[in-house]
mmCIF file with all atom_site columns, C-alpha atoms in Angstrom:
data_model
loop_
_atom_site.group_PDB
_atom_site.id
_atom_site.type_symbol
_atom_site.label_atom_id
_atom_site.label_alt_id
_atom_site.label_comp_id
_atom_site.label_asym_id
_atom_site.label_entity_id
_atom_site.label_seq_id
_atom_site.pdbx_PDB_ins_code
_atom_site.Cartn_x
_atom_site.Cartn_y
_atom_site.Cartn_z
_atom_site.occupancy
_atom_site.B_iso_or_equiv
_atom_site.pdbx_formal_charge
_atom_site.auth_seq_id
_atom_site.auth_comp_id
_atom_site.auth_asym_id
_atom_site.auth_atom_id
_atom_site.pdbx_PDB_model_num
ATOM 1   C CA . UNK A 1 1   ? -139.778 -29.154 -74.739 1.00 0.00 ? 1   UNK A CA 1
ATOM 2   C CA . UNK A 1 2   ? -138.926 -25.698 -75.385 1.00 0.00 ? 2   UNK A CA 1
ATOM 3   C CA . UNK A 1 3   ? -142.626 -24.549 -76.039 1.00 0.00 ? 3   UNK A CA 1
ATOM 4   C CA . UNK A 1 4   ? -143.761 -25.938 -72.775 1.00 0.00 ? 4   UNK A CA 1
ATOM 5   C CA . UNK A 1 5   ? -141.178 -23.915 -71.322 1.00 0.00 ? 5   UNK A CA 1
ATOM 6   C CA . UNK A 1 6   ? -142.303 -21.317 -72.457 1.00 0.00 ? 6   UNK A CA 1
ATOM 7   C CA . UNK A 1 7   ? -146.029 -22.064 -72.014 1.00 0.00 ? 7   UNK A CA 1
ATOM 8   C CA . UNK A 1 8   ? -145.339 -22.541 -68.112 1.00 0.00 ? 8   UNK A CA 1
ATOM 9   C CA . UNK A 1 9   ? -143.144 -19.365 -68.017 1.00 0.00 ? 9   UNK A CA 1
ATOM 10  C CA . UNK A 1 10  ? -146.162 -17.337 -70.017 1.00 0.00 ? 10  UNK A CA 1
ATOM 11  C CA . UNK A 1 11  ? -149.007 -18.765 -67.534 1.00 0.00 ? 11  UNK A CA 1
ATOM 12  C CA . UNK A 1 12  ? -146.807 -17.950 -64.037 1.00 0.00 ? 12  UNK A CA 1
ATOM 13  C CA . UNK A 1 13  ? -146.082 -14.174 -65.459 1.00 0.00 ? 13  UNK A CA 1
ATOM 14  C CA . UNK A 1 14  ? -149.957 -13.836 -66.264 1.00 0.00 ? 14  UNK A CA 1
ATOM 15  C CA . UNK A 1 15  ? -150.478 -15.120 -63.024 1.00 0.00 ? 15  UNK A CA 1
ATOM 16  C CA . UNK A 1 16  ? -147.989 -12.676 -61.020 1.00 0.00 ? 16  UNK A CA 1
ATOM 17  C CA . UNK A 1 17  ? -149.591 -10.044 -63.717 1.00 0.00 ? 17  UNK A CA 1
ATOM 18  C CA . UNK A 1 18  ? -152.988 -10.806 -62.297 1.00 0.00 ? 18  UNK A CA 1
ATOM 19  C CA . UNK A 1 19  ? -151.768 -10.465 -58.739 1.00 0.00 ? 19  UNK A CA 1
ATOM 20  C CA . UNK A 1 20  ? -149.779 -7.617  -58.843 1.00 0.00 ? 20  UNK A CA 1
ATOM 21  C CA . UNK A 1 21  ? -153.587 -5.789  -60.487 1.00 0.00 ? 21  UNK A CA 1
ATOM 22  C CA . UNK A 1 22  ? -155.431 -7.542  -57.854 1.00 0.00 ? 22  UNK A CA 1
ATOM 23  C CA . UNK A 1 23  ? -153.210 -5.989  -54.986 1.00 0.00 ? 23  UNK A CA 1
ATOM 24  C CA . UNK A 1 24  ? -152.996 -2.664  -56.170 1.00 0.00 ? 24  UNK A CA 1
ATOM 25  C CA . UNK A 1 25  ? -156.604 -0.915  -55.174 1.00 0.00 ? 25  UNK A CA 1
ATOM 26  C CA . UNK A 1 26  ? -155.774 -2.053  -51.983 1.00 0.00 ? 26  UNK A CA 1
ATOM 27  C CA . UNK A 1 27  ? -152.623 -0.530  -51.945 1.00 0.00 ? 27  UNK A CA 1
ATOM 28  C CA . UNK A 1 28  ? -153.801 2.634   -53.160 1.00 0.00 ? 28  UNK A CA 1
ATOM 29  C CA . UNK A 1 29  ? -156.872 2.019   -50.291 1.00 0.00 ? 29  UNK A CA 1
ATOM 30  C CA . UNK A 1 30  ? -153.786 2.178   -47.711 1.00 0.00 ? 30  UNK A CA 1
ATOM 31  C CA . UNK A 1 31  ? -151.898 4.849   -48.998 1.00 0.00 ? 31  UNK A CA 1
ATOM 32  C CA . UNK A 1 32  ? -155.228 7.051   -49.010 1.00 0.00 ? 32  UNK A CA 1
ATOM 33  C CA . UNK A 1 33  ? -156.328 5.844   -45.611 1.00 0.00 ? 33  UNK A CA 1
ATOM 34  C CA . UNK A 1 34  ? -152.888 6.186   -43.794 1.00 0.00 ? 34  UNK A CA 1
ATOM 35  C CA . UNK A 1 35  ? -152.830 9.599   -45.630 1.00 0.00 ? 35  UNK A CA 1
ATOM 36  C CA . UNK A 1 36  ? -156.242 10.405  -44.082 1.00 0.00 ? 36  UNK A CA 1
ATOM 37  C CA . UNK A 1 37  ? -155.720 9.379   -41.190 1.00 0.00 ? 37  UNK A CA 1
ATOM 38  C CA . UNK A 1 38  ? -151.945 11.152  -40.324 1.00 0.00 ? 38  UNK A CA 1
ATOM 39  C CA . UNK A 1 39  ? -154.239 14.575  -41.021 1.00 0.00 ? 39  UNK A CA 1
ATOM 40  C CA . UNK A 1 40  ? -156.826 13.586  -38.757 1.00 0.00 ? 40  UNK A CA 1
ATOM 41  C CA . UNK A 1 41  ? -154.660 12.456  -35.992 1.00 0.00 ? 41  UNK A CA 1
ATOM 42  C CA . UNK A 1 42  ? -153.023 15.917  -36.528 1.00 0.00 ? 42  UNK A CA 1
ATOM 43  C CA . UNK A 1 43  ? -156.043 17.833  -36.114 1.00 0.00 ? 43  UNK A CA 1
ATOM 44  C CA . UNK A 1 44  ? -156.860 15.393  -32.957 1.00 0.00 ? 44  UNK A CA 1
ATOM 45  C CA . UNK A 1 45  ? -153.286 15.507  -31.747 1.00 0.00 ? 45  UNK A CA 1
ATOM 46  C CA . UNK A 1 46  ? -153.679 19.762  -32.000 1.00 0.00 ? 46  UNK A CA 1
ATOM 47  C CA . UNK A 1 47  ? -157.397 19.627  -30.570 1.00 0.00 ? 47  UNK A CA 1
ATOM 48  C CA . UNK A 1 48  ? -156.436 17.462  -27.342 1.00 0.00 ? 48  UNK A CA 1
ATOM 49  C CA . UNK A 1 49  ? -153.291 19.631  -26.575 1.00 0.00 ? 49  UNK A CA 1
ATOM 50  C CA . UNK A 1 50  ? -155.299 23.510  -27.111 1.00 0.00 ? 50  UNK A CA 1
ATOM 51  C CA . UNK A 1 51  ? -158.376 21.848  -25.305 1.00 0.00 ? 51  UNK A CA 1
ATOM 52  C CA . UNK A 1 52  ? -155.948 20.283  -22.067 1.00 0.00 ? 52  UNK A CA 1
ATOM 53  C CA . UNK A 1 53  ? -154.163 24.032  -22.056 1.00 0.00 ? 53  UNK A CA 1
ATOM 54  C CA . UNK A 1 54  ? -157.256 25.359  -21.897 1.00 0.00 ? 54  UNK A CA 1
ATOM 55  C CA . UNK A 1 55  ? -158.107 23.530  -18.723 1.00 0.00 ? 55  UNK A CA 1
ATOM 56  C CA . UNK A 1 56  ? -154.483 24.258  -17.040 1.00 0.00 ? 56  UNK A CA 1
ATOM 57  C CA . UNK A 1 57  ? -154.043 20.281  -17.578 1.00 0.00 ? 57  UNK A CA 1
ATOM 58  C CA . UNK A 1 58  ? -150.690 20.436  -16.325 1.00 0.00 ? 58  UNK A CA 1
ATOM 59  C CA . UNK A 1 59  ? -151.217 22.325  -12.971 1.00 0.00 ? 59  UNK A CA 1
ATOM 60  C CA . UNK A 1 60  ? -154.159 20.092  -11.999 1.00 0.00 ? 60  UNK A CA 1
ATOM 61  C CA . UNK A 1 61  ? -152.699 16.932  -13.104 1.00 0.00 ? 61  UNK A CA 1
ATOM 62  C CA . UNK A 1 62  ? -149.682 17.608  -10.700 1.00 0.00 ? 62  UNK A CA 1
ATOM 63  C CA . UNK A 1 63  ? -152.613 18.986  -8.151  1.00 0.00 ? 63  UNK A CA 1
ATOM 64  C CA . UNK A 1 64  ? -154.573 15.405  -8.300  1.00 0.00 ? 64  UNK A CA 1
ATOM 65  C CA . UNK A 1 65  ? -151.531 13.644  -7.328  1.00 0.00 ? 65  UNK A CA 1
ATOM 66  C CA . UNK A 1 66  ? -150.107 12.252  -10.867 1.00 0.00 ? 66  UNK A CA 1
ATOM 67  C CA . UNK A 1 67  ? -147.256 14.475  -10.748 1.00 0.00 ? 67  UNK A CA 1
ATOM 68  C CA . UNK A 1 68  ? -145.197 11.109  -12.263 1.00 0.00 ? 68  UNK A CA 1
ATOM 69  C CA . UNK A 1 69  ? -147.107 11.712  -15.481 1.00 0.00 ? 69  UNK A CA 1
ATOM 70  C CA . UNK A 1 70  ? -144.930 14.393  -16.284 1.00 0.00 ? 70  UNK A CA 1
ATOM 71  C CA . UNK A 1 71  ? -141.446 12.493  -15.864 1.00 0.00 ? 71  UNK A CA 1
ATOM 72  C CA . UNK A 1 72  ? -143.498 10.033  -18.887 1.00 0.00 ? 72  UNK A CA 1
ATOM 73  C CA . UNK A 1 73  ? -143.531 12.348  -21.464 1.00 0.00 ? 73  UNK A CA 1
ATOM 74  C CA . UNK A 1 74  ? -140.013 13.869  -22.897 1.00 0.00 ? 74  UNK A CA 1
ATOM 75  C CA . UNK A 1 75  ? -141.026 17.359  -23.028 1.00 0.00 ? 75  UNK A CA 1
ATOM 76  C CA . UNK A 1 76  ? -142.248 16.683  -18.824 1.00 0.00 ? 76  UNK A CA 1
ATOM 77  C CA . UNK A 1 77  ? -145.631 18.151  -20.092 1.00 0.00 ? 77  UNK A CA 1
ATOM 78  C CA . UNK A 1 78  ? -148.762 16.201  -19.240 1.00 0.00 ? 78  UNK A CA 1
ATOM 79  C CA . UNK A 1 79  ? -150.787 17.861  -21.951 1.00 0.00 ? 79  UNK A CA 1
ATOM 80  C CA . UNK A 1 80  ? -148.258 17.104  -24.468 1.00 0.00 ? 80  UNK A CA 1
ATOM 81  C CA . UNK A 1 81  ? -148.287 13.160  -23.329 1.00 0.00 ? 81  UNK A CA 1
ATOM 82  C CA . UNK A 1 82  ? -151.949 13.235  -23.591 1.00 0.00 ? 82  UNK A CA 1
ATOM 83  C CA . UNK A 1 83  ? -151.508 14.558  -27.076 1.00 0.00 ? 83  UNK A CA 1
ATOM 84  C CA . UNK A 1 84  ? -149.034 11.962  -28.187 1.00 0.00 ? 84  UNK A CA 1
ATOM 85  C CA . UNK A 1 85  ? -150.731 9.185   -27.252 1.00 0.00 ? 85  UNK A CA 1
ATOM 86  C CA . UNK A 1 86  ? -154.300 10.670  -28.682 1.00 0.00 ? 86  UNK A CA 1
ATOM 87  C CA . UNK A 1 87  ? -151.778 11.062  -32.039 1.00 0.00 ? 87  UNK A CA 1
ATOM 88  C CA . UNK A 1 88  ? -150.875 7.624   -31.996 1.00 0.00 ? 88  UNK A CA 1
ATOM 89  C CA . UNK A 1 89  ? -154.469 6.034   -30.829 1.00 0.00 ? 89  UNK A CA 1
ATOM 90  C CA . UNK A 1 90  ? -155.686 8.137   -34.147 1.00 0.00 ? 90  UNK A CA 1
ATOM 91  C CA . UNK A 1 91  ? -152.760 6.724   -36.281 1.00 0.00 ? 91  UNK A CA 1
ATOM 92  C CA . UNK A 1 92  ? -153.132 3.021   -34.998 1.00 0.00 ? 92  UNK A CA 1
ATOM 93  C CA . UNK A 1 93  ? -156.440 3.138   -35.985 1.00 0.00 ? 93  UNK A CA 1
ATOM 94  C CA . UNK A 1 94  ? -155.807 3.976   -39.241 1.00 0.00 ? 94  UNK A CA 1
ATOM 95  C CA . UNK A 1 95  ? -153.502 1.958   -39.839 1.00 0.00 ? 95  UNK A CA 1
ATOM 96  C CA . UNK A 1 96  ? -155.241 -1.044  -39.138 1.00 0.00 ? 96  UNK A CA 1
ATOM 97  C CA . UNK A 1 97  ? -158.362 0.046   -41.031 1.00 0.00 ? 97  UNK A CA 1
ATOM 98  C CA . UNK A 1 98  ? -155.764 0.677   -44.157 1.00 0.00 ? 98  UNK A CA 1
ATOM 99  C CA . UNK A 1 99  ? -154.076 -2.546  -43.535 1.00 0.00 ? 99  UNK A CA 1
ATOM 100 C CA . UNK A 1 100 ? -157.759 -4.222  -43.993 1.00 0.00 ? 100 UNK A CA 1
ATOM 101 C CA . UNK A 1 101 ? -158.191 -2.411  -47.684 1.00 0.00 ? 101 UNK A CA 1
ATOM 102 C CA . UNK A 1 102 ? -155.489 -4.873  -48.614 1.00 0.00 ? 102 UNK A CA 1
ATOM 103 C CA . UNK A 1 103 ? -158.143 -7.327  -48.755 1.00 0.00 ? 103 UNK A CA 1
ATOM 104 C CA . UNK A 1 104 ? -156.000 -9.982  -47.224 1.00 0.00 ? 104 UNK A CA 1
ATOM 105 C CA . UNK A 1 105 ? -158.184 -12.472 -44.829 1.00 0.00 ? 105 UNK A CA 1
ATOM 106 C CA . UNK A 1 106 ? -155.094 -12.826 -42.109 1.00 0.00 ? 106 UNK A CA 1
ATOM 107 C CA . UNK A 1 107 ? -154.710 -8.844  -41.702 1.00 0.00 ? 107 UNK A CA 1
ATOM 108 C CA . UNK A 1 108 ? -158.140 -8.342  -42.465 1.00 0.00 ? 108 UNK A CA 1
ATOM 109 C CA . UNK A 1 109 ? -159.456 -10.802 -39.270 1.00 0.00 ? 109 UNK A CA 1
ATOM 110 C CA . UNK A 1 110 ? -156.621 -8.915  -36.953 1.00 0.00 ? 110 UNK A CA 1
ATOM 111 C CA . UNK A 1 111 ? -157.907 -5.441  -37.527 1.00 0.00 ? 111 UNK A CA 1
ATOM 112 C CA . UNK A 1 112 ? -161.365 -6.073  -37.175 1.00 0.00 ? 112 UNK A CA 1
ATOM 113 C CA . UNK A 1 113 ? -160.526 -8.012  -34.226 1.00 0.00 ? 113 UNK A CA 1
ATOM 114 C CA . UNK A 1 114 ? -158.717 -5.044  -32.785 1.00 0.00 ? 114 UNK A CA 1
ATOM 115 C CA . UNK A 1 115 ? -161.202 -2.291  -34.258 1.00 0.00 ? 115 UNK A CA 1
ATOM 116 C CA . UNK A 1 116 ? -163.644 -4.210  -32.208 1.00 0.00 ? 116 UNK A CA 1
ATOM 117 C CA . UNK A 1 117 ? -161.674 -4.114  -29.124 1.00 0.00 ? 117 UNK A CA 1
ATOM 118 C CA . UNK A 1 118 ? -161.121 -0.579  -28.889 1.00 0.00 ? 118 UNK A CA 1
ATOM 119 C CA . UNK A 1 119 ? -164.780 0.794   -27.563 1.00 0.00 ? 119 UNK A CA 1
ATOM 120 C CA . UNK A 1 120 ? -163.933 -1.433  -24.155 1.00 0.00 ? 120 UNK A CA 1
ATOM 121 C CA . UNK A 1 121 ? -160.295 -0.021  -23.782 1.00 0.00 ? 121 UNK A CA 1
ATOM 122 C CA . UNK A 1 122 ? -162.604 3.932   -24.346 1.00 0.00 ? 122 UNK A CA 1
ATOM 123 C CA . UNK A 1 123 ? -164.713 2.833   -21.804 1.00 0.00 ? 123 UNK A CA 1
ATOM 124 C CA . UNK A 1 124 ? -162.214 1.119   -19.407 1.00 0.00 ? 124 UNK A CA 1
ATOM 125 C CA . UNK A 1 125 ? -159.897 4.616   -19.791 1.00 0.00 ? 125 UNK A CA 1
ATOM 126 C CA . UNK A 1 126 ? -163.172 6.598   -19.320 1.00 0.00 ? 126 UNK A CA 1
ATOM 127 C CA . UNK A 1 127 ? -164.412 5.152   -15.966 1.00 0.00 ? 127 UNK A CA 1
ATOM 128 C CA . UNK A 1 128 ? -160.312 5.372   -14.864 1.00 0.00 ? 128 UNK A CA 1
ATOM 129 C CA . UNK A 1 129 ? -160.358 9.326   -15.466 1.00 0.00 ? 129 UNK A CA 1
ATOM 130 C CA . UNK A 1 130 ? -163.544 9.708   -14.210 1.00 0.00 ? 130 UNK A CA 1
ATOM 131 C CA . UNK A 1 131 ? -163.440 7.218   -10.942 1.00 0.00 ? 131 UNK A CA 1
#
């Protein structure tokens, strides 16, 4: 009785053994990705704000009749809203492509659903801004 004790102990460790190996490329996958991705939604974040500045953003924003859109963001600088949320599109992104390395068919169906989502929401912001 004892040895099949054992026995069933020996085979759930090798299977928790075999799991844990299984899961960790894709957790090293994440880590990498969301590592990636924080320094390019730095560089976008940093891009988006020098690039708005460089168009007086704020002034024209407030002259086009959004002058709300400052009251949005806590520093009450459109540029700086437009940079947040251009950090956070970036890091979303990401995030969900990391979440995918996981390999697990749940997460994995979610962020490709999403990931294919997010060209209509570009295009639906981009006829907004430019209508």
């Amino acid at each position: 009785m004892w040895n099949e004790a054992h026995q069933i102990l020996n085979q759930a460790a090798e299977r928790i053994r075999r799991g844990v190996i299984d899961f960790l490329p894709g957790l090293l996958a994440l880590v990498l990705v969301l590592a990636l991705t924080f320094l390019v939604a730095w560089i976008v974040r940093a891009m988006v704000r020098r690039s708005l500045r460089g168009i007086d953003f704020d002034r024209r924003a407030s002259q086009w009749g959004f002058p709300a859109l400052a009251e949005w963001s806590p520093s009450k600088s459109p540029t700086q809203l437009m940079a947040s949320i251009s950090f956070w599109t970036v890091l979303l992104m990401g995030a969900l492509a990391g979440v995918s390395a996981l390999d697990a068919k749940l997460t994995n169906m979610l962020a490709m659903r999403l990931l294919s989502y997010f060209p209509n929401v570009l295009a639906a912001l981009l006829i907004l801004v430019v209508g």
